[in-house]
PDB file of C-alpha atoms and ligand atoms in Angstrom:
ATOM      1  CA  MET A   1     -48.215  41.741  57.053  1.00 69.00           C
ATOM      2  CA  LYS A   2     -49.177  40.781  60.297  1.00 82.00           C
ATOM      3  CA  ALA A   3     -49.277  36.951  60.763  1.00 91.00           C
ATOM      4  CA  LYS A   4     -52.179  35.401  60.664  1.00 94.00           C
ATOM      5  CA  LYS A   5     -53.527  33.624  63.873  1.00 96.00           C
ATOM      6  CA  VAL A   6     -55.276  30.025  63.871  1.00 98.00           C
ATOM      7  CA  LEU A   7     -57.248  28.502  67.100  1.00 98.00           C
ATOM      8  CA  ILE A   8     -56.245  25.231  67.740  1.00 98.00           C
ATOM      9  CA  ILE A   9     -59.246  23.266  69.817  1.00 98.00           C
ATOM     10  CA  GLU A  10     -57.914  19.594  70.197  1.00 97.00           C
ATOM     11  CA  ASP A  11     -58.011  17.697  73.019  1.00 96.00           C
ATOM     12  CA  GLU A  12     -54.967  15.597  72.363  1.00 94.00           C
ATOM     13  CA  LYS A  13     -51.826  17.365  72.975  1.00 95.00           C
ATOM     14  CA  SER A  14     -49.806  15.233  70.586  1.00 93.00           C
ATOM     15  CA  ILE A  15     -51.759  16.498  67.779  1.00 94.00           C
ATOM     16  CA  SER A  16     -52.427  19.996  68.612  1.00 96.00           C
ATOM     17  CA  ASP A  17     -48.202  19.834  69.571  1.00 96.00           C
ATOM     18  CA  ILE A  18     -47.099  19.015  66.298  1.00 95.00           C
ATOM     19  CA  ILE A  19     -49.940  20.967  64.178  1.00 96.00           C
ATOM     20  CA  LYS A  20     -48.778  24.043  66.204  1.00 97.00           C
ATOM     21  CA  PHE A  21     -45.055  23.415  65.540  1.00 96.00           C
ATOM     22  CA  ASN A  22     -46.010  23.026  61.894  1.00 95.00           C
ATOM     23  CA  LEU A  23     -47.928  25.982  61.856  1.00 96.00           C
ATOM     24  CA  THR A  24     -45.664  28.375  63.211  1.00 96.00           C
ATOM     25  CA  LYS A  25     -42.842  27.119  61.125  1.00 95.00           C
ATOM     26  CA  GLU A  26     -45.035  28.427  58.229  1.00 94.00           C
ATOM     27  CA  GLY A  27     -45.603  31.452  60.090  1.00 95.00           C
ATOM     28  CA  TYR A  28     -48.675  31.398  61.614  1.00 96.00           C
ATOM     29  CA  GLU A  29     -49.271  32.391  65.525  1.00 97.00           C
ATOM     30  CA  ILE A  30     -50.980  29.526  67.432  1.00 98.00           C
ATOM     31  CA  GLU A  31     -53.376  29.622  70.296  1.00 98.00           C
ATOM     32  CA  THR A  32     -54.581  26.327  71.750  1.00 98.00           C
ATOM     33  CA  ALA A  33     -57.620  24.628  73.400  1.00 98.00           C
ATOM     34  CA  TYR A  34     -57.691  21.408  74.904  1.00 98.00           C
ATOM     35  CA  ASP A  35     -61.758  21.236  75.938  1.00 97.00           C
ATOM     36  CA  GLY A  36     -64.928  22.568  73.901  1.00 97.00           C
ATOM     37  CA  GLU A  37     -65.836  25.231  76.650  1.00 97.00           C
ATOM     38  CA  GLU A  38     -61.690  26.593  76.513  1.00 97.00           C
ATOM     39  CA  GLY A  39     -62.034  26.679  72.899  1.00 98.00           C
ATOM     40  CA  LEU A  40     -65.489  28.529  72.628  1.00 97.00           C
ATOM     41  CA  ASN A  41     -64.232  30.979  74.971  1.00 97.00           C
ATOM     42  CA  LYS A  42     -60.728  31.563  73.087  1.00 97.00           C
ATOM     43  CA  ALA A  43     -62.464  31.567  69.638  1.00 97.00           C
ATOM     44  CA  LEU A  44     -64.824  34.662  70.899  1.00 95.00           C
ATOM     45  CA  THR A  45     -61.941  36.106  72.828  1.00 95.00           C
ATOM     46  CA  VAL A  46     -58.765  36.183  71.141  1.00 96.00           C
ATOM     47  CA  ASN A  47     -59.840  36.469  67.436  1.00 93.00           C
ATOM     48  CA  PRO A  48     -58.230  33.822  65.732  1.00 96.00           C
ATOM     49  CA  ASP A  49     -58.102  34.190  61.404  1.00 94.00           C
ATOM     50  CA  LEU A  50     -59.518  30.771  61.434  1.00 96.00           C
ATOM     51  CA  VAL A  51     -60.279  27.862  63.781  1.00 97.00           C
ATOM     52  CA  LEU A  52     -59.554  24.261  63.569  1.00 98.00           C
ATOM     53  CA  LEU A  53     -62.417  22.182  65.782  1.00 97.00           C
ATOM     54  CA  ASP A  54     -61.863  18.610  66.349  1.00 95.00           C
ATOM     55  CA  ILE A  55     -65.452  16.652  67.370  1.00 93.00           C
ATOM     56  CA  MET A  56     -64.803  14.479  69.820  1.00 91.00           C
ATOM     57  CA  LEU A  57     -63.548  17.428  72.662  1.00 95.00           C
ATOM     58  CA  PRO A  58     -64.194  17.079  76.539  1.00 95.00           C
ATOM     59  CA  VAL A  59     -66.636  19.458  77.856  1.00 95.00           C
ATOM     60  CA  MET A  60     -68.631  20.348  74.738  1.00 96.00           C
ATOM     61  CA  ASP A  61     -67.735  18.615  71.552  1.00 94.00           C
ATOM     62  CA  GLY A  62     -67.070  20.305  68.415  1.00 95.00           C
ATOM     63  CA  PHE A  63     -70.809  19.905  66.966  1.00 94.00           C
ATOM     64  CA  GLN A  64     -71.681  22.268  69.963  1.00 95.00           C
ATOM     65  CA  VAL A  65     -68.806  24.755  69.429  1.00 97.00           C
ATOM     66  CA  CYS A  66     -69.527  25.131  66.228  1.00 95.00           C
ATOM     67  CA  LYS A  67     -72.637  26.353  66.574  1.00 93.00           C
ATOM     68  CA  LYS A  68     -72.371  28.101  69.431  1.00 94.00           C
ATOM     69  CA  ILE A  69     -69.392  30.225  67.286  1.00 95.00           C
ATOM     70  CA  ARG A  70     -71.528  30.921  64.322  1.00 91.00           C
ATOM     71  CA  GLU A  71     -74.130  32.403  66.400  1.00 88.00           C
ATOM     72  CA  SER A  72     -71.681  35.480  66.580  1.00 86.00           C
ATOM     73  CA  ASN A  73     -69.164  34.647  64.459  1.00 85.00           C
ATOM     74  CA  ASN A  74     -68.502  34.062  60.609  1.00 84.00           C
ATOM     75  CA  VAL A  75     -64.535  33.102  61.226  1.00 91.00           C
ATOM     76  CA  PRO A  76     -63.814  30.266  58.996  1.00 91.00           C
ATOM     77  CA  ILE A  77     -63.955  27.052  60.925  1.00 93.00           C
ATOM     78  CA  ILE A  78     -62.335  23.590  59.649  1.00 93.00           C
ATOM     79  CA  MET A  79     -63.454  20.441  61.179  1.00 92.00           C
ATOM     80  CA  LEU A  80     -61.246  17.692  62.317  1.00 91.00           C
ATOM     81  CA  THR A  81     -63.041  14.597  61.484  1.00 84.00           C
ATOM     82  CA  ALA A  82     -62.439  10.836  61.687  1.00 78.00           C
ATOM     83  CA  LYS A  83     -61.957   8.683  58.752  1.00 63.00           C
ATOM     84  CA  GLU A  84     -65.334   6.601  59.521  1.00 64.00           C
ATOM     85  CA  GLU A  85     -67.438   8.994  60.402  1.00 66.00           C
ATOM     86  CA  GLU A  86     -69.069   9.784  57.443  1.00 65.00           C
ATOM     87  CA  VAL A  87     -71.881  11.352  59.005  1.00 67.00           C
ATOM     88  CA  ASP A  88     -69.807  13.979  61.113  1.00 72.00           C
ATOM     89  CA  LYS A  89     -68.486  15.921  57.821  1.00 71.00           C
ATOM     90  CA  ILE A  90     -72.093  16.470  56.830  1.00 76.00           C
ATOM     91  CA  LEU A  91     -73.289  17.665  60.273  1.00 79.00           C
ATOM     92  CA  GLY A  92     -70.608  19.767  60.608  1.00 80.00           C
ATOM     93  CA  LEU A  93     -71.230  21.688  57.374  1.00 78.00           C
ATOM     94  CA  GLU A  94     -74.794  22.026  58.531  1.00 79.00           C
ATOM     95  CA  LEU A  95     -73.860  23.688  61.476  1.00 82.00           C
ATOM     96  CA  GLY A  96     -71.765  26.286  59.508  1.00 82.00           C
ATOM     97  CA  ALA A  97     -68.241  24.858  59.432  1.00 87.00           C
ATOM     98  CA  ASP A  98     -66.499  26.025  56.278  1.00 84.00           C
ATOM     99  CA  ASP A  99     -64.337  22.876  55.620  1.00 84.00           C
ATOM    100  CA  TYR A 100     -63.049  19.701  56.775  1.00 84.00           C
ATOM    101  CA  ILE A 101     -60.532  17.750  56.787  1.00 87.00           C
ATOM    102  CA  THR A 102     -60.462  13.544  57.931  1.00 85.00           C
ATOM    103  CA  LYS A 103     -57.859  12.431  60.267  1.00 85.00           C
ATOM    104  CA  PRO A 104     -55.143  11.421  59.787  1.00 84.00           C
ATOM    105  CA  PHE A 105     -54.209  14.035  57.659  1.00 87.00           C
ATOM    106  CA  GLY A 106     -50.695  15.306  56.168  1.00 88.00           C
ATOM    107  CA  MET A 107     -49.837  18.631  57.156  1.00 91.00           C
ATOM    108  CA  ARG A 108     -49.224  19.304  53.649  1.00 89.00           C
ATOM    109  CA  GLU A 109     -52.579  19.155  52.910  1.00 87.00           C
ATOM    110  CA  LEU A 110     -53.652  20.533  56.296  1.00 92.00           C
ATOM    111  CA  ILE A 111     -51.521  23.808  55.791  1.00 92.00           C
ATOM    112  CA  ALA A 112     -53.355  24.315  52.131  1.00 87.00           C
ATOM    113  CA  ARG A 113     -56.640  24.427  53.503  1.00 87.00           C
ATOM    114  CA  ILE A 114     -55.618  26.605  56.037  1.00 91.00           C
ATOM    115  CA  LYS A 115     -54.114  29.055  53.517  1.00 87.00           C
ATOM    116  CA  ALA A 116     -57.142  28.506  50.968  1.00 82.00           C
ATOM    117  CA  ASN A 117     -59.824  29.301  53.647  1.00 83.00           C
ATOM    118  CA  ILE A 118     -57.891  32.209  55.159  1.00 83.00           C
ATOM    119  CA  ARG A 119     -57.322  33.944  51.737  1.00 74.00           C
ATOM    120  CA  ARG A 120     -60.760  33.719  51.181  1.00 66.00           C
ATOM    121  CA  THR A 121     -61.598  35.846  54.696  1.00 64.00           C
ATOM    122  CA  SER A 122     -58.748  38.223  53.945  1.00 60.00           C
ATOM    123  CA  PHE A 123     -60.495  38.715  50.454  1.00 56.00           C
ATOM    124  CA  MET A 124     -63.552  39.349  52.238  1.00 58.00           C
ATOM    125  CA  MET A 125     -62.114  41.821  54.704  1.00 55.00           C
ATOM    126  CA  GLY A 126     -60.580  43.594  51.708  1.00 53.00           C
ATOM    127  CA  GLU A 127     -57.486  43.376  53.122  1.00 44.00           C
ATOM    128  CA  ALA A 128     -55.253  42.303  50.409  1.00 38.00           C
ATOM    129  CA  GLU A 129     -55.915  40.734  46.717  1.00 43.00           C
ATOM    130  CA  ALA A 130     -59.140  43.055  46.022  1.00 44.00           C
ATOM    131  CA  SER A 131     -60.360  41.855  42.826  1.00 47.00           C
ATOM    132  CA  LYS A 132     -60.082  44.396  40.132  1.00 43.00           C
ATOM    133  CA  GLU A 133     -62.631  42.869  38.404  1.00 46.00           C
ATOM    134  CA  HIS A 134     -65.276  42.936  41.117  1.00 47.00           C
ATOM    135  CA  HIS A 135     -64.307  46.321  42.572  1.00 51.00           C
ATOM    136  CA  GLY A 136     -67.357  48.410  43.390  1.00 60.00           C
ATOM    137  CA  LYS A 137     -69.532  46.252  41.688  1.00 81.00           C
ATOM    138  CA  ILE A 138     -73.110  45.898  43.434  1.00 87.00           C
ATOM    139  CA  SER A 139     -75.724  43.716  41.391  1.00 89.00           C
ATOM    140  CA  THR A 140     -79.175  43.393  42.569  1.00 90.00           C
ATOM    141  CA  TYR A 141     -81.619  40.356  41.410  1.00 91.00           C
ATOM    142  CA  GLY A 142     -85.334  40.936  42.743  1.00 89.00           C
ATOM    143  CA  ASN A 143     -85.061  42.290  46.128  1.00 90.00           C
ATOM    144  CA  LEU A 144     -81.492  40.577  46.780  1.00 93.00           C
ATOM    145  CA  THR A 145     -78.390  43.016  46.913  1.00 93.00           C
ATOM    146  CA  ILE A 146     -75.044  41.454  46.191  1.00 91.00           C
ATOM    147  CA  ASP A 147     -72.207  43.439  46.916  1.00 89.00           C
ATOM    148  CA  MET A 148     -68.877  42.014  45.453  1.00 82.00           C
ATOM    149  CA  THR A 149     -66.804  44.696  47.429  1.00 78.00           C
ATOM    150  CA  LYS A 150     -67.882  44.439  50.534  1.00 79.00           C
ATOM    151  CA  TYR A 151     -69.139  40.930  50.485  1.00 82.00           C
ATOM    152  CA  GLU A 152     -72.508  41.606  51.702  1.00 87.00           C
ATOM    153  CA  VAL A 153     -75.988  40.604  50.431  1.00 92.00           C
ATOM    154  CA  ARG A 154     -78.811  42.723  51.263  1.00 93.00           C
ATOM    155  CA  LYS A 155     -82.187  41.192  51.573  1.00 94.00           C
ATOM    156  CA  ASP A 156     -84.171  44.141  50.935  1.00 91.00           C
ATOM    157  CA  GLU A 157     -82.603  46.360  53.388  1.00 85.00           C
ATOM    158  CA  ARG A 158     -81.545  43.892  55.560  1.00 91.00           C
ATOM    159  CA  VAL A 159     -77.781  42.240  55.633  1.00 91.00           C
ATOM    160  CA  LEU A 160     -78.091  38.848  55.659  1.00 91.00           C
ATOM    161  CA  GLU A 161     -75.980  36.658  57.767  1.00 86.00           C
ATOM    162  CA  LEU A 162     -73.806  34.670  55.249  1.00 87.00           C
ATOM    163  CA  THR A 163     -70.528  32.673  56.014  1.00 84.00           C
ATOM    164  CA  LEU A 164     -67.936  33.219  53.404  1.00 80.00           C
ATOM    165  CA  ARG A 165     -68.800  30.034  51.517  1.00 84.00           C
ATOM    166  CA  GLU A 166     -72.647  30.797  51.191  1.00 89.00           C
ATOM    167  CA  PHE A 167     -71.516  34.196  49.881  1.00 90.00           C
ATOM    168  CA  GLU A 168     -68.801  32.333  47.398  1.00 89.00           C
ATOM    169  CA  LEU A 169     -71.801  30.085  46.003  1.00 93.00           C
ATOM    170  CA  LEU A 170     -74.299  32.574  45.552  1.00 95.00           C
ATOM    171  CA  LYS A 171     -72.030  35.115  44.079  1.00 93.00           C
ATOM    172  CA  TYR A 172     -71.276  32.053  41.738  1.00 93.00           C
ATOM    173  CA  LEU A 173     -74.025  31.244  40.508  1.00 96.00           C
ATOM    174  CA  ALA A 174     -75.618  34.917  40.153  1.00 94.00           C
ATOM    175  CA  GLU A 175     -72.729  35.768  38.450  1.00 91.00           C
ATOM    176  CA  GLN A 176     -73.656  33.669  35.681  1.00 93.00           C
ATOM    177  CA  GLU A 177     -77.765  33.186  35.991  1.00 92.00           C
ATOM    178  CA  ASN A 178     -79.474  30.736  34.691  1.00 94.00           C
ATOM    179  CA  GLN A 179     -76.532  28.434  33.971  1.00 95.00           C
ATOM    180  CA  VAL A 180     -76.793  25.101  35.373  1.00 95.00           C
ATOM    181  CA  PHE A 181     -73.915  24.046  37.305  1.00 95.00           C
ATOM    182  CA  SER A 182     -73.225  20.254  38.617  1.00 93.00           C
ATOM    183  CA  ARG A 183     -72.287  19.437  41.992  1.00 90.00           C
ATOM    184  CA  GLU A 184     -68.986  18.535  41.080  1.00 87.00           C
ATOM    185  CA  GLN A 185     -68.437  21.716  38.780  1.00 88.00           C
ATOM    186  CA  LEU A 186     -69.238  24.035  41.950  1.00 90.00           C
ATOM    187  CA  LEU A 187     -67.000  21.978  44.298  1.00 85.00           C
ATOM    188  CA  GLU A 188     -63.956  23.080  41.810  1.00 81.00           C
ATOM    189  CA  GLU A 189     -65.189  26.256  41.249  1.00 84.00           C
ATOM    190  CA  VAL A 190     -66.162  27.652  44.488  1.00 85.00           C
ATOM    191  CA  TRP A 191     -64.469  25.307  46.999  1.00 77.00           C
ATOM    192  CA  GLY A 192     -61.658  26.200  44.377  1.00 67.00           C
ATOM    193  CA  TYR A 193     -58.717  23.983  45.189  1.00 58.00           C
ATOM    194  CA  GLU A 194     -58.476  20.249  45.022  1.00 54.00           C
ATOM    195  CA  TYR A 195     -61.343  18.865  47.373  1.00 55.00           C
ATOM    196  CA  TYR A 196     -61.400  15.424  48.643  1.00 58.00           C
ATOM    197  CA  GLY A 197     -64.903  16.194  50.241  1.00 62.00           C
ATOM    198  CA  ASP A 198     -67.696  14.870  48.758  1.00 70.00           C
ATOM    199  CA  ILE A 199     -70.784  16.470  46.798  1.00 77.00           C
ATOM    200  CA  ARG A 200     -73.213  16.559  49.513  1.00 82.00           C
ATOM    201  CA  THR A 201     -71.072  19.198  50.516  1.00 83.00           C
ATOM    202  CA  VAL A 202     -72.319  21.340  48.030  1.00 89.00           C
ATOM    203  CA  ASP A 203     -76.239  20.282  49.130  1.00 91.00           C
ATOM    204  CA  VAL A 204     -75.261  21.195  52.700  1.00 89.00           C
ATOM    205  CA  THR A 205     -74.704  24.731  51.735  1.00 91.00           C
ATOM    206  CA  VAL A 206     -76.990  25.122  49.143  1.00 95.00           C
ATOM    207  CA  ARG A 207     -79.668  24.184  51.805  1.00 94.00           C
ATOM    208  CA  ARG A 208     -78.370  26.495  54.464  1.00 91.00           C
ATOM    209  CA  LEU A 209     -78.005  29.324  51.843  1.00 94.00           C
ATOM    210  CA  ARG A 210     -81.518  28.444  50.837  1.00 96.00           C
ATOM    211  CA  GLU A 211     -82.650  29.268  54.519  1.00 94.00           C
ATOM    212  CA  LYS A 212     -81.497  32.647  54.972  1.00 93.00           C
ATOM    213  CA  VAL A 213     -82.092  33.831  51.176  1.00 95.00           C
ATOM    214  CA  GLU A 214     -85.340  32.307  50.105  1.00 95.00           C
ATOM    215  CA  ASP A 215     -88.432  33.490  51.819  1.00 94.00           C
ATOM    216  CA  ASP A 216     -89.628  29.923  51.696  1.00 95.00           C
ATOM    217  CA  PRO A 217     -86.712  27.588  51.693  1.00 95.00           C
ATOM    218  CA  GLY A 218     -88.892  24.696  50.791  1.00 94.00           C
ATOM    219  CA  ASP A 219     -90.082  26.749  47.199  1.00 95.00           C
ATOM    220  CA  PRO A 220     -87.086  28.619  46.182  1.00 96.00           C
ATOM    221  CA  LYS A 221     -87.462  31.315  43.703  1.00 94.00           C
ATOM    222  CA  TYR A 222     -83.375  32.412  43.445  1.00 96.00           C
ATOM    223  CA  ILE A 223     -81.433  29.051  44.125  1.00 97.00           C
ATOM    224  CA  MET A 224     -82.730  26.643  42.249  1.00 97.00           C
ATOM    225  CA  THR A 225     -82.525  22.910  41.753  1.00 96.00           C
ATOM    226  CA  LYS A 226     -82.556  21.073  38.087  1.00 94.00           C
ATOM    227  CA  ARG A 227     -83.118  17.847  38.918  1.00 92.00           C
ATOM    228  CA  GLY A 228     -80.371  15.184  38.272  1.00 89.00           C
ATOM    229  CA  ILE A 229     -78.123  18.016  37.104  1.00 92.00           C
ATOM    230  CA  GLY A 230     -77.138  20.409  39.775  1.00 94.00           C
ATOM    231  CA  TYR A 231     -78.153  24.097  40.713  1.00 97.00           C
ATOM    232  CA  PHE A 232     -78.282  27.539  39.184  1.00 97.00           C
ATOM    233  CA  PHE A 233     -79.379  30.891  39.779  1.00 97.00           C
ATOM    234  CA  ARG A 234     -82.413  32.507  38.739  1.00 95.00           C
ATOM    235  CA  ARG A 235     -83.609  36.155  38.839  1.00 90.00           C
ATOM    236  CA  PRO A 236     -87.443  36.208  40.044  1.00 83.00           C
TER     237      PRO A 236
HETATM  238 CA1   CA B 301     -60.596  14.550  70.489  1.00 63.14          CA
END
């Protein structure tokens, strides 16, 4: 199998070097960028399978880079955030990052996150573990069509640009329509590995999903809130 390519956008060379060293040892192909502008250019040209994106970067910060990448590309992005900057995590997710990891992090945790996020993309691209139970499965809910094989969601005839995480959350809820899930359950089931994040991650992803799926995100018809409990999917 072709080596997966990880783009590291991090200006602190010592951190970049140690990540590169460890990921190379794990069999990844590595590209590096040391400022935001170079990072953005490489994200759009070297075709990475995943981007590790620091927030504090020269020229253009990680938030801007994330936003710019998302204008044209759904590559998984893991933001590297400083421990004390709680607000940064949420902002990163709002701008379309898939995940974040808090500095200082252990290499094992980083590698686990990278694997989990790349696995989802491979799955999406139908490269490897094509799930048998989903094979050829297309479900229609009102004017939404979810194609489990192609990882594609259409609203009327228009294909929605969802990130992988948004797709997975929608799929998970839709497959079990009317069943209410707590944020904790969704973190565990959709994010799918030992996740150290907080439940606001779920709220942010729901909000982004509603903006794409709903006619009026303020008055949703599909992705419903059960006050004090969590979320559920409703067939309109
Ligand atoms: Ca930095």
